[in-house]
Amino acid sequence: MRFYEYEAREIVKRAGIPVTDFGFATSATEARAIAERIGGPAVIKSQVLTGGRMKAGGVRFADTPDEAEQHAEAILALEIGGHMPRGVLVDPKAQVKQEYYAGVVWDGTRKRPLMLFSDMGGIDIEQVAEEHPGHVGRGHYSNLLPFPDYQAKQVIAAAGVTGSALNRLTPILARLARLFRERDMTLAEINPLAQLGDGSFVALDAHMEMENEGMPRQQALLAELGIGADEGTREGHEPSPFEAAVKAIDAADHRGVIQGKDTGFHGNLGLVIGAGGGSLTLTDAVRGHGGRPANYSEIGGNPSVAKACGLAKAVLRKDGVEKIAVMMSIVSNTRVDIVARGVIKACLELDKDPAETIAIFRIPGAWEEEGSKILDRYGVDYCDRSVSMHEAAGRAVAKIQGAAA
Amino acid sequence: MPGLFIDVEVHDSVGDDVELAKKLEEVCPVDIFKATPGGLEIREEQLDECVLCELCLEPAPPGTVRVVKLYDGTALERT
Ligand code: SF4
């Protein structure tokens, strides 16, 4: 789940990290009142869940409350990247001595949070890491054990920070690391983390993303921030008809899990993929063989036949899909016979011949023998775990390319 | 709509056994059986959801409930 900047800053503030005396306004009059309270130059920032605010004119500087009101009015009417702002954030213009970066991100490979720190803030951390690797400190920490401050200190020191700055920054990164864990975040970023003229530090911008599955545990926080359940996860894009259809099928039946994404996919080979991280690997393998996936999908946890059928139908109904590849990873415990029934049923209900339509069925899973019998009965080409995921993807691509030739 | 993959056959001799019908409704994890005042109803739209768990074979007298796998012609039944 994504947060607006004003919410992210509030989360940071609640964690004990210093922030400016910012305010959130949904009208120009409110923005003016906040600027009057600030009593000096202010920054007016559009609150949208998209990047490119500065370039689009969504961040403006005001020297007086009058100016703040005018800018707020303009920004509130400004669409950025297809998003209308939720409001504006009015922030005192800080006298910044130096900008730093502090962030924590979930490292899916190491299955641990990863702290990142740089003394070059205000720009993308990816760019700093690429161009000035010596200015980025990194460090994983446990998701279970208590977090000791010295781990944060090591990461900051690795970015070349010393002396009193190191001592003052340590509790900030440590609090961010704890916040990340306690609030079920997948990303918690302060950029820039500014050092002011008096040597103190303050978060000038924050970016937070929460694990969707963590939302029920964080209901109290979400309610305090005024975020209603109707807002969902605030995904970055409107779900496509395919994505919405798959989501609805999944929600209607508690058995098993299916997922489908097709934003950015325009291929002719539909994918129904299951288990153990196989979805990404197999989608990549299809691409690696020169194939064009029509979608990304996941199926697992022993869905009903109806659910497997629903996913396969949604894939087959997509524009441009000629064939479907059903591929299970080696660690699948999902029943092969149930998925086979679902996919074959989808073909038949759409008046398609399963033998022609299913390019390959890689069957590792539970009840393989029963699955084989069903696939045999309908003449579907299948393989077991002796054929690697890479080879199975290759066979599917060869078949669809052969059909096109 | 009958199942594409699975059929369930119940012998006439137990078709109106209300107690058995209730038992079958209770044990089947995918709601294929429905107990009615007149006995037993098979919910055809659920047939393909059968997970071949054999739980329905236990409460019925041997041979009176058969779960037929239409894809290979074999059946699950208590002998
Ligand atoms: S085998 Fe199991 S799932 Fe199938 S009909 Fe009997 S009880 Fe229901």
Short mmCIF file of C-alpha atoms and ligand atoms in Angstrom, two decimals:
data_model
loop_
_atom_site.label_atom_id
_atom_site.label_comp_id
_atom_site.label_asym_id
_atom_site.label_seq_id
_atom_site.Cartn_x
_atom_site.Cartn_y
_atom_site.Cartn_z
CA MET A 1 0.00 0.00 0.00
CA ARG A 2 1.27 3.44 -0.91
CA PHE A 3 1.13 6.58 1.19
CA TYR A 4 0.93 10.22 0.26
CA GLU A 5 3.88 12.29 1.36
CA TYR A 6 1.90 14.01 4.12
CA GLU A 7 0.95 10.61 5.53
CA ALA A 8 4.48 9.27 5.22
CA ARG A 9 5.81 12.29 7.04
CA GLU A 10 3.26 11.77 9.79
CA ILE A 11 4.41 8.15 10.14
CA VAL A 12 8.01 9.32 10.37
CA LYS A 13 7.06 11.92 12.96
CA ARG A 14 5.25 9.32 15.09
CA ALA A 15 8.41 7.22 15.06
CA GLY A 16 10.27 10.08 16.75
CA ILE A 17 12.13 11.32 13.68
CA PRO A 18 12.28 15.13 13.47
CA VAL A 19 10.15 16.67 10.74
CA THR A 20 9.38 20.25 9.78
CA ASP A 21 6.23 22.00 10.98
CA PHE A 22 4.35 21.00 7.84
CA GLY A 23 0.59 21.07 7.25
CA PHE A 24 -1.82 19.40 4.86
CA ALA A 25 -4.51 21.39 3.09
CA THR A 26 -7.29 20.48 0.71
CA SER A 27 -8.13 24.07 -0.18
CA ALA A 28 -6.19 27.22 -1.00
CA THR A 29 -7.64 28.95 2.07
CA GLU A 30 -6.37 26.19 4.34
CA ALA A 31 -2.97 26.40 2.64
CA ARG A 32 -2.88 30.12 3.35
CA ALA A 33 -3.68 29.55 7.02
CA ILE A 34 -0.81 27.07 7.32
CA ALA A 35 1.57 29.48 5.59
CA GLU A 36 0.51 32.21 8.05
CA ARG A 37 1.22 29.86 10.94
CA ILE A 38 4.66 29.06 9.47
CA GLY A 39 5.28 32.78 9.20
CA GLY A 40 7.99 32.70 6.54
CA PRO A 41 8.85 31.31 3.12
CA ALA A 42 7.06 28.05 2.38
CA VAL A 43 7.04 25.24 -0.14
CA ILE A 44 3.70 24.09 -1.58
CA LYS A 45 3.77 20.49 -2.76
CA SER A 46 1.12 18.59 -4.67
CA GLN A 47 0.00 15.40 -2.90
CA VAL A 48 -0.22 12.81 -5.65
CA LEU A 49 0.80 9.16 -5.75
CA THR A 50 3.13 9.63 -8.68
CA GLY A 51 6.56 11.01 -9.38
CA GLY A 52 7.58 13.97 -11.51
CA ARG A 53 5.88 16.59 -9.34
CA MET A 54 8.65 19.15 -9.64
CA LYS A 55 8.84 18.87 -13.42
CA ALA A 56 5.05 19.11 -13.76
CA GLY A 57 4.87 22.27 -11.68
CA GLY A 58 3.47 20.53 -8.63
CA VAL A 59 6.08 22.00 -6.27
CA ARG A 60 6.23 25.77 -5.86
CA PHE A 61 7.84 28.24 -3.48
CA ALA A 62 5.99 31.03 -1.74
CA ASP A 63 7.37 33.98 0.21
CA THR A 64 4.05 35.16 1.58
CA PRO A 65 0.70 33.63 2.61
CA ASP A 66 -0.88 35.35 -0.42
CA GLU A 67 1.53 33.57 -2.72
CA ALA A 68 0.99 30.30 -0.89
CA GLU A 69 -2.75 30.60 -1.47
CA GLN A 70 -2.29 31.31 -5.19
CA HIS A 71 0.14 28.43 -5.66
CA ALA A 72 -2.11 26.07 -3.74
CA GLU A 73 -5.04 27.00 -5.95
CA ALA A 74 -3.02 26.29 -9.10
CA ILE A 75 -1.57 23.04 -7.78
CA LEU A 76 -4.93 21.72 -6.60
CA ALA A 77 -6.22 22.05 -10.17
CA LEU A 78 -3.11 20.49 -11.70
CA GLU A 79 -3.26 16.91 -12.97
CA ILE A 80 0.07 15.09 -12.73
CA GLY A 81 0.62 11.85 -14.59
CA GLY A 82 -3.13 11.27 -14.78
CA HIS A 83 -3.63 11.90 -11.04
CA MET A 84 -5.48 14.80 -9.45
CA PRO A 85 -3.94 15.82 -6.12
CA ARG A 86 -5.51 14.80 -2.85
CA GLY A 87 -4.38 18.16 -1.45
CA VAL A 88 -1.21 20.15 -0.89
CA LEU A 89 1.49 19.93 1.71
CA VAL A 90 2.66 23.29 3.01
CA ASP A 91 6.16 23.12 4.37
CA PRO A 92 8.50 25.75 5.86
CA LYS A 93 11.36 26.40 3.47
CA ALA A 94 14.34 24.98 5.32
CA GLN A 95 17.86 26.43 5.32
CA VAL A 96 19.68 23.29 4.30
CA LYS A 97 23.39 22.80 4.90
CA GLN A 98 23.58 19.29 3.43
CA GLU A 99 21.17 16.68 2.12
CA TYR A 100 21.40 13.01 3.10
CA TYR A 101 19.44 9.88 2.18
CA ALA A 102 18.12 7.31 4.67
CA GLY A 103 16.09 4.32 3.58
CA VAL A 104 15.05 0.79 4.39
CA VAL A 105 13.84 -1.63 1.78
CA TRP A 106 12.77 -5.25 1.92
CA ASP A 107 15.39 -7.49 0.32
CA GLY A 108 13.39 -10.37 -1.10
CA THR A 109 16.51 -12.38 -1.90
CA ARG A 110 18.01 -12.22 1.59
CA LYS A 111 14.55 -12.16 3.21
CA ARG A 112 15.67 -9.33 5.47
CA PRO A 113 15.28 -5.57 5.61
CA LEU A 114 18.16 -3.66 4.06
CA MET A 115 19.24 -0.25 5.38
CA LEU A 116 20.69 2.22 2.92
CA PHE A 117 22.33 5.50 3.78
CA SER A 118 24.07 8.14 1.73
CA ASP A 119 25.57 11.56 2.32
CA MET A 120 24.33 12.50 -1.15
CA GLY A 121 20.60 13.03 -0.67
CA GLY A 122 17.98 14.73 -2.75
CA ILE A 123 18.56 12.51 -5.79
CA ASP A 124 17.64 8.92 -6.58
CA ILE A 125 19.61 6.48 -4.46
CA GLU A 126 19.97 4.21 -7.51
CA GLN A 127 21.83 6.99 -9.29
CA VAL A 128 24.10 7.61 -6.31
CA ALA A 129 24.82 3.88 -5.98
CA GLU A 130 25.77 3.70 -9.63
CA GLU A 131 27.80 6.88 -9.91
CA HIS A 132 29.23 7.19 -6.39
CA PRO A 133 29.18 3.73 -4.82
CA GLY A 134 31.56 4.84 -2.07
CA HIS A 135 28.88 7.23 -0.80
CA VAL A 136 26.33 4.53 -0.06
CA GLY A 137 26.34 2.44 3.13
CA ARG A 138 24.32 -0.74 3.30
CA GLY A 139 23.41 -3.25 5.96
CA HIS A 140 20.85 -5.99 6.51
CA TYR A 141 19.24 -6.56 9.89
CA SER A 142 17.12 -9.20 11.51
CA ASN A 143 13.39 -9.07 11.19
CA LEU A 144 13.04 -10.89 14.51
CA LEU A 145 15.77 -9.81 16.93
CA PRO A 146 15.74 -6.44 18.70
CA PHE A 147 17.38 -3.76 16.57
CA PRO A 148 20.57 -2.30 18.11
CA ASP A 149 21.54 1.27 17.19
CA TYR A 150 25.12 0.29 16.40
CA GLN A 151 23.94 -1.44 13.21
CA ALA A 152 22.55 1.87 11.95
CA LYS A 153 25.80 3.58 12.95
CA GLN A 154 27.85 1.11 10.90
CA VAL A 155 25.74 1.75 7.81
CA ILE A 156 26.04 5.54 8.15
CA ALA A 157 29.78 5.29 8.80
CA ALA A 158 30.15 3.15 5.67
CA ALA A 159 28.87 6.12 3.67
CA GLY A 160 31.79 8.17 5.01
CA VAL A 161 29.94 10.13 7.71
CA THR A 162 31.91 10.83 10.90
CA GLY A 163 31.88 12.95 14.06
CA SER A 164 28.81 14.60 15.51
CA ALA A 165 26.81 14.09 12.28
CA LEU A 166 27.31 10.34 12.67
CA ASN A 167 26.11 10.47 16.27
CA ARG A 168 23.07 12.61 15.45
CA LEU A 169 22.08 10.54 12.41
CA THR A 170 22.33 7.17 14.16
CA PRO A 171 19.05 7.38 16.12
CA ILE A 172 17.25 8.62 12.99
CA LEU A 173 18.23 5.62 10.87
CA ALA A 174 17.66 3.29 13.84
CA ARG A 175 14.12 4.65 14.29
CA LEU A 176 13.48 4.29 10.58
CA ALA A 177 14.66 0.66 10.75
CA ARG A 178 12.33 -0.06 13.68
CA LEU A 179 9.45 1.80 12.03
CA PHE A 180 9.94 -0.31 8.90
CA ARG A 181 9.54 -3.49 10.90
CA GLU A 182 6.81 -2.42 13.29
CA ARG A 183 4.68 -0.89 10.55
CA ASP A 184 5.04 -3.77 8.06
CA MET A 185 6.67 -1.57 5.44
CA THR A 186 8.29 -2.75 2.24
CA LEU A 187 9.88 0.66 1.69
CA ALA A 188 10.60 3.47 4.14
CA GLU A 189 12.61 6.31 2.73
CA ILE A 190 13.60 9.81 3.86
CA ASN A 191 15.00 11.78 0.98
CA PRO A 192 16.21 14.34 1.57
CA LEU A 193 17.13 14.04 5.20
CA ALA A 194 18.42 17.55 5.68
CA GLN A 195 21.08 18.92 7.96
CA LEU A 196 20.09 22.46 8.90
CA GLY A 197 22.35 25.38 9.63
CA ASP A 198 22.37 24.64 13.38
CA GLY A 199 23.58 21.06 12.76
CA SER A 200 20.22 19.43 13.49
CA PHE A 201 18.57 16.99 11.11
CA VAL A 202 15.05 16.99 9.75
CA ALA A 203 13.09 14.81 7.30
CA LEU A 204 12.16 17.01 4.35
CA ASP A 205 10.40 14.31 2.36
CA ALA A 206 9.35 10.75 3.06
CA HIS A 207 8.16 7.84 1.00
CA MET A 208 6.48 4.81 2.58
CA GLU A 209 4.97 1.63 1.18
CA MET A 210 3.29 -0.92 3.39
CA GLU A 211 2.98 -4.66 2.76
CA ASN A 212 -0.62 -5.17 1.59
CA GLU A 213 -0.94 -8.19 3.84
CA GLY A 214 0.15 -6.03 6.79
CA MET A 215 -2.79 -3.65 6.42
CA PRO A 216 -5.17 -5.57 8.71
CA ARG A 217 -2.53 -5.46 11.47
CA GLN A 218 -2.04 -1.75 10.97
CA GLN A 219 -5.70 -0.77 11.08
CA ALA A 220 -5.20 1.53 14.07
CA LEU A 221 -2.46 3.52 12.32
CA LEU A 222 -4.40 3.68 9.07
CA ALA A 223 -7.49 4.90 10.91
CA GLU A 224 -5.46 7.56 12.74
CA LEU A 225 -4.14 8.75 9.39
CA GLY A 226 -7.72 8.95 8.13
CA ILE A 227 -7.25 6.19 5.57
CA GLY A 228 -10.49 4.30 5.02
CA ALA A 229 -10.79 0.65 4.00
CA ASP A 230 -12.43 1.82 0.76
CA GLU A 231 -9.09 3.20 -0.41
CA GLY A 232 -7.68 -0.29 -0.88
CA THR A 233 -3.97 -0.53 -1.58
CA ARG A 234 -3.84 2.56 -3.81
CA GLU A 235 -2.14 0.63 -6.55
CA GLY A 236 -0.12 2.73 -8.92
CA HIS A 237 -2.34 2.03 -11.84
CA GLU A 238 -5.95 1.23 -12.52
CA PRO A 239 -6.28 -2.55 -12.81
CA SER A 240 -6.77 -3.68 -16.41
CA PRO A 241 -9.97 -5.61 -17.22
CA PHE A 242 -7.90 -8.83 -17.03
CA GLU A 243 -6.42 -7.91 -13.66
CA ALA A 244 -9.80 -6.90 -12.29
CA ALA A 245 -11.40 -10.11 -13.56
CA VAL A 246 -8.73 -12.33 -11.99
CA LYS A 247 -8.96 -10.44 -8.71
CA ALA A 248 -12.73 -10.89 -8.63
CA ILE A 249 -12.43 -14.63 -9.32
CA ASP A 250 -9.87 -14.96 -6.54
CA ALA A 251 -11.97 -12.99 -4.06
CA ALA A 252 -15.10 -15.01 -4.76
CA ASP A 253 -13.59 -18.32 -3.60
CA HIS A 254 -11.37 -18.78 -0.55
CA ARG A 255 -9.73 -21.94 -1.88
CA GLY A 256 -6.24 -21.41 -3.28
CA VAL A 257 -4.79 -18.22 -4.67
CA ILE A 258 -4.63 -16.83 -8.17
CA GLN A 259 -3.10 -13.63 -9.43
CA GLY A 260 -2.91 -12.12 -12.84
CA LYS A 261 -1.18 -9.04 -14.22
CA ASP A 262 -0.99 -7.91 -17.79
CA THR A 263 0.01 -4.27 -17.65
CA GLY A 264 2.85 -3.95 -20.12
CA PHE A 265 2.30 -7.42 -21.59
CA HIS A 266 1.14 -7.62 -25.19
CA GLY A 267 2.11 -11.14 -26.24
CA ASN A 268 0.36 -14.12 -27.75
CA LEU A 269 1.33 -16.79 -25.22
CA GLY A 270 -0.94 -16.83 -22.19
CA LEU A 271 0.63 -18.06 -18.96
CA VAL A 272 -0.82 -20.01 -16.06
CA ILE A 273 2.07 -20.56 -13.70
CA GLY A 274 2.24 -21.99 -10.24
CA ALA A 275 4.33 -22.26 -7.13
CA GLY A 276 7.57 -21.46 -5.46
CA GLY A 277 8.71 -18.33 -7.27
CA GLY A 278 8.19 -20.11 -10.59
CA SER A 279 6.12 -17.31 -12.04
CA LEU A 280 8.93 -14.83 -12.46
CA THR A 281 11.42 -17.49 -13.52
CA LEU A 282 9.10 -18.95 -16.11
CA THR A 283 7.95 -15.60 -17.45
CA ASP A 284 11.62 -14.68 -17.90
CA ALA A 285 12.33 -18.07 -19.47
CA VAL A 286 9.57 -17.52 -22.05
CA ARG A 287 11.09 -14.15 -22.89
CA GLY A 288 14.57 -15.68 -22.94
CA HIS A 289 13.44 -18.05 -25.66
CA GLY A 290 12.10 -15.16 -27.73
CA GLY A 291 8.50 -15.74 -26.68
CA ARG A 292 5.97 -13.00 -25.98
CA PRO A 293 4.06 -13.58 -22.74
CA ALA A 294 0.54 -12.20 -22.72
CA ASN A 295 0.44 -11.94 -18.95
CA TYR A 296 2.02 -12.78 -15.64
CA SER A 297 0.11 -15.12 -13.36
CA GLU A 298 0.30 -17.22 -10.25
CA ILE A 299 -1.79 -20.15 -9.16
CA GLY A 300 -1.25 -22.13 -5.99
CA GLY A 301 -2.47 -23.24 -2.62
CA ASN A 302 -4.85 -25.78 -4.13
CA PRO A 303 -7.52 -23.70 -5.77
CA SER A 304 -10.88 -25.09 -6.79
CA VAL A 305 -11.41 -26.31 -10.34
CA ALA A 306 -13.65 -23.29 -10.86
CA LYS A 307 -10.88 -20.93 -9.81
CA ALA A 308 -8.28 -22.57 -12.07
CA CYS A 309 -10.84 -22.51 -14.87
CA GLY A 310 -11.61 -18.83 -14.20
CA LEU A 311 -7.94 -17.86 -14.43
CA ALA A 312 -7.37 -19.88 -17.61
CA LYS A 313 -10.49 -18.40 -19.18
CA ALA A 314 -9.42 -14.86 -18.32
CA VAL A 315 -6.03 -15.55 -19.93
CA LEU A 316 -7.54 -17.15 -23.02
CA ARG A 317 -9.99 -14.29 -23.49
CA LYS A 318 -7.22 -11.72 -23.66
CA ASP A 319 -6.76 -10.07 -27.04
CA GLY A 320 -4.02 -11.70 -29.08
CA VAL A 321 -3.66 -14.87 -26.99
CA GLU A 322 -3.18 -17.85 -29.27
CA LYS A 323 -2.03 -20.52 -26.87
CA ILE A 324 -1.61 -21.02 -23.17
CA ALA A 325 1.32 -22.54 -21.30
CA VAL A 326 0.59 -24.12 -17.94
CA MET A 327 3.79 -24.54 -16.00
CA MET A 328 4.34 -25.51 -12.42
CA SER A 329 7.58 -24.98 -10.53
CA ILE A 330 9.29 -27.99 -9.03
CA VAL A 331 8.21 -27.25 -5.47
CA SER A 332 4.51 -27.05 -6.23
CA ASN A 333 2.17 -28.84 -3.86
CA THR A 334 -0.87 -27.79 -5.83
CA ARG A 335 -2.84 -30.66 -7.27
CA VAL A 336 -2.05 -31.21 -10.91
CA ASP A 337 -5.36 -32.94 -11.63
CA ILE A 338 -7.38 -30.01 -10.28
CA VAL A 339 -5.44 -27.45 -12.33
CA ALA A 340 -5.64 -29.70 -15.39
CA ARG A 341 -9.39 -30.00 -15.01
CA GLY A 342 -9.72 -26.23 -14.67
CA VAL A 343 -7.59 -25.35 -17.67
CA ILE A 344 -9.14 -28.01 -19.93
CA LYS A 345 -12.60 -26.93 -18.87
CA ALA A 346 -11.72 -23.32 -19.74
CA CYS A 347 -10.64 -24.40 -23.23
CA LEU A 348 -13.78 -26.43 -23.81
CA GLU A 349 -16.11 -23.75 -22.51
CA LEU A 350 -14.49 -21.30 -24.95
CA ASP A 351 -14.88 -23.81 -27.80
CA LYS A 352 -11.15 -24.42 -28.04
CA ASP A 353 -9.41 -27.75 -28.42
CA PRO A 354 -7.26 -28.30 -25.31
CA ALA A 355 -4.70 -30.29 -27.33
CA GLU A 356 -4.23 -27.36 -29.71
CA THR A 357 -4.60 -24.56 -27.20
CA ILE A 358 -2.37 -25.78 -24.36
CA ALA A 359 1.17 -25.39 -25.71
CA ILE A 360 2.72 -27.23 -22.79
CA PHE A 361 1.64 -28.45 -19.35
CA ARG A 362 4.57 -28.88 -16.98
CA ILE A 363 3.09 -30.91 -14.19
CA PRO A 364 5.20 -31.04 -11.04
CA GLY A 365 2.87 -31.01 -8.06
CA ALA A 366 0.62 -33.25 -6.04
CA TRP A 367 -1.46 -35.95 -7.70
CA GLU A 368 0.71 -35.98 -10.81
CA GLU A 369 -0.43 -39.42 -11.90
CA GLU A 370 -4.08 -38.39 -11.86
CA GLY A 371 -3.19 -35.19 -13.71
CA SER A 372 -1.38 -37.18 -16.41
CA LYS A 373 -4.46 -39.30 -17.00
CA ILE A 374 -6.59 -36.21 -17.58
CA LEU A 375 -4.01 -34.64 -19.88
CA ASP A 376 -3.68 -37.94 -21.80
CA ARG A 377 -7.42 -38.11 -22.22
CA TYR A 378 -7.50 -34.69 -23.89
CA GLY A 379 -4.27 -35.15 -25.88
CA VAL A 380 -2.46 -32.32 -24.11
CA ASP A 381 1.35 -32.19 -24.44
CA TYR A 382 2.81 -32.39 -20.96
CA CYS A 383 6.10 -32.99 -19.22
CA ASP A 384 7.26 -33.79 -15.74
CA ARG A 385 10.07 -32.42 -13.58
CA SER A 386 12.72 -34.16 -15.69
CA VAL A 387 12.13 -31.32 -18.15
CA SER A 388 13.51 -28.10 -16.64
CA MET A 389 11.40 -24.98 -16.36
CA HIS A 390 13.67 -23.39 -18.96
CA GLU A 391 13.18 -26.27 -21.40
CA ALA A 392 9.42 -26.33 -20.83
CA ALA A 393 9.23 -22.61 -21.60
CA GLY A 394 11.31 -23.25 -24.74
CA ARG A 395 8.90 -25.95 -25.89
CA ALA A 396 5.93 -23.64 -25.44
CA VAL A 397 7.64 -20.86 -27.38
CA ALA A 398 8.70 -23.24 -30.18
CA LYS A 399 5.13 -24.45 -30.47
CA ILE A 400 3.59 -21.00 -30.72
CA GLN A 401 6.27 -19.82 -33.13
CA GLY A 402 5.78 -22.97 -35.19
CA ALA A 403 2.06 -22.31 -35.30
CA ALA A 404 2.69 -18.78 -36.53
CA ALA A 405 5.18 -19.87 -39.22
CA MET B 1 -24.71 -29.51 -16.30
CA PRO B 2 -23.12 -32.92 -15.73
CA GLY B 3 -19.43 -33.11 -14.86
CA LEU B 4 -16.78 -33.30 -17.56
CA PHE B 5 -14.39 -35.23 -15.40
CA ILE B 6 -16.37 -36.76 -12.56
CA ASP B 7 -19.70 -38.43 -12.09
CA VAL B 8 -21.17 -39.67 -8.84
CA GLU B 9 -23.56 -42.60 -8.97
CA VAL B 10 -25.86 -43.42 -6.08
CA HIS B 11 -27.74 -46.72 -6.15
CA ASP B 12 -31.54 -46.49 -6.12
CA SER B 13 -31.66 -48.59 -2.96
CA VAL B 14 -30.21 -45.71 -0.89
CA GLY B 15 -31.50 -42.76 -2.94
CA ASP B 16 -34.28 -41.99 -0.48
CA ASP B 17 -32.31 -42.67 2.69
CA VAL B 18 -32.57 -39.27 4.38
CA GLU B 19 -30.07 -40.11 7.13
CA LEU B 20 -27.45 -41.23 4.58
CA ALA B 21 -28.16 -38.11 2.53
CA LYS B 22 -27.45 -35.92 5.56
CA LYS B 23 -24.24 -37.80 6.24
CA LEU B 24 -23.08 -37.43 2.64
CA GLU B 25 -23.88 -33.73 2.67
CA GLU B 26 -21.83 -33.40 5.84
CA VAL B 27 -18.74 -35.27 4.67
CA CYS B 28 -18.29 -34.06 1.11
CA PRO B 29 -15.85 -31.12 1.20
CA VAL B 30 -17.04 -29.70 -2.10
CA ASP B 31 -20.82 -29.83 -1.58
CA ILE B 32 -21.68 -32.41 -4.20
CA PHE B 33 -24.46 -33.95 -2.08
CA LYS B 34 -27.56 -32.17 -0.90
CA ALA B 35 -29.96 -33.71 1.59
CA THR B 36 -33.61 -33.05 0.75
CA PRO B 37 -36.81 -34.17 2.48
CA GLY B 38 -37.11 -36.85 -0.19
CA GLY B 39 -33.57 -38.14 0.14
CA LEU B 40 -30.51 -37.20 -1.84
CA GLU B 41 -29.81 -34.73 -4.61
CA ILE B 42 -26.57 -34.59 -6.59
CA ARG B 43 -25.48 -31.06 -7.38
CA GLU B 44 -24.21 -31.55 -10.91
CA GLU B 45 -22.56 -28.16 -11.16
CA GLN B 46 -20.21 -29.23 -8.36
CA LEU B 47 -19.19 -32.61 -9.77
CA ASP B 48 -15.94 -31.47 -11.33
CA GLU B 49 -14.82 -30.08 -7.98
CA CYS B 50 -14.62 -33.61 -6.53
CA VAL B 51 -11.23 -34.04 -4.86
CA LEU B 52 -11.41 -37.85 -4.86
CA CYS B 53 -11.18 -37.93 -1.06
CA GLU B 54 -13.43 -41.03 -0.80
CA LEU B 55 -15.19 -39.67 2.28
CA CYS B 56 -18.56 -40.32 0.68
CA LEU B 57 -17.79 -44.01 0.30
CA GLU B 58 -17.54 -44.66 4.03
CA PRO B 59 -21.08 -43.98 5.30
CA ALA B 60 -22.82 -45.77 2.42
CA PRO B 61 -23.28 -49.53 2.14
CA PRO B 62 -20.62 -51.10 -0.13
CA GLY B 63 -21.14 -50.42 -3.82
CA THR B 64 -24.00 -47.95 -3.37
CA VAL B 65 -21.97 -44.79 -3.93
CA ARG B 66 -19.46 -44.71 -6.79
CA VAL B 67 -17.26 -41.82 -7.83
CA VAL B 68 -16.57 -42.28 -11.52
CA LYS B 69 -13.54 -40.70 -13.19
CA LEU B 70 -14.86 -39.98 -16.63
CA TYR B 71 -11.39 -39.37 -18.02
CA ASP B 72 -10.19 -42.93 -17.56
CA GLY B 73 -13.36 -44.88 -16.91
CA THR B 74 -12.33 -46.08 -13.46
CA ALA B 75 -14.34 -45.55 -10.29
CA LEU B 76 -13.82 -45.17 -6.57
CA GLU B 77 -16.14 -47.46 -4.63
CA ARG B 78 -16.22 -49.41 -1.40
CA THR B 79 -16.24 -53.14 -1.91
S1 SF4 C 1 -14.86 -38.32 -3.22
FE1 SF4 C 1 -14.87 -36.66 -1.73
S2 SF4 C 1 -15.15 -34.86 -2.96
FE2 SF4 C 1 -15.70 -36.56 -4.25
S3 SF4 C 1 -17.87 -36.75 -4.01
FE3 SF4 C 1 -16.95 -38.11 -2.51
S4 SF4 C 1 -16.80 -36.86 -0.68
FE4 SF4 C 1 -17.19 -35.46 -2.35
#
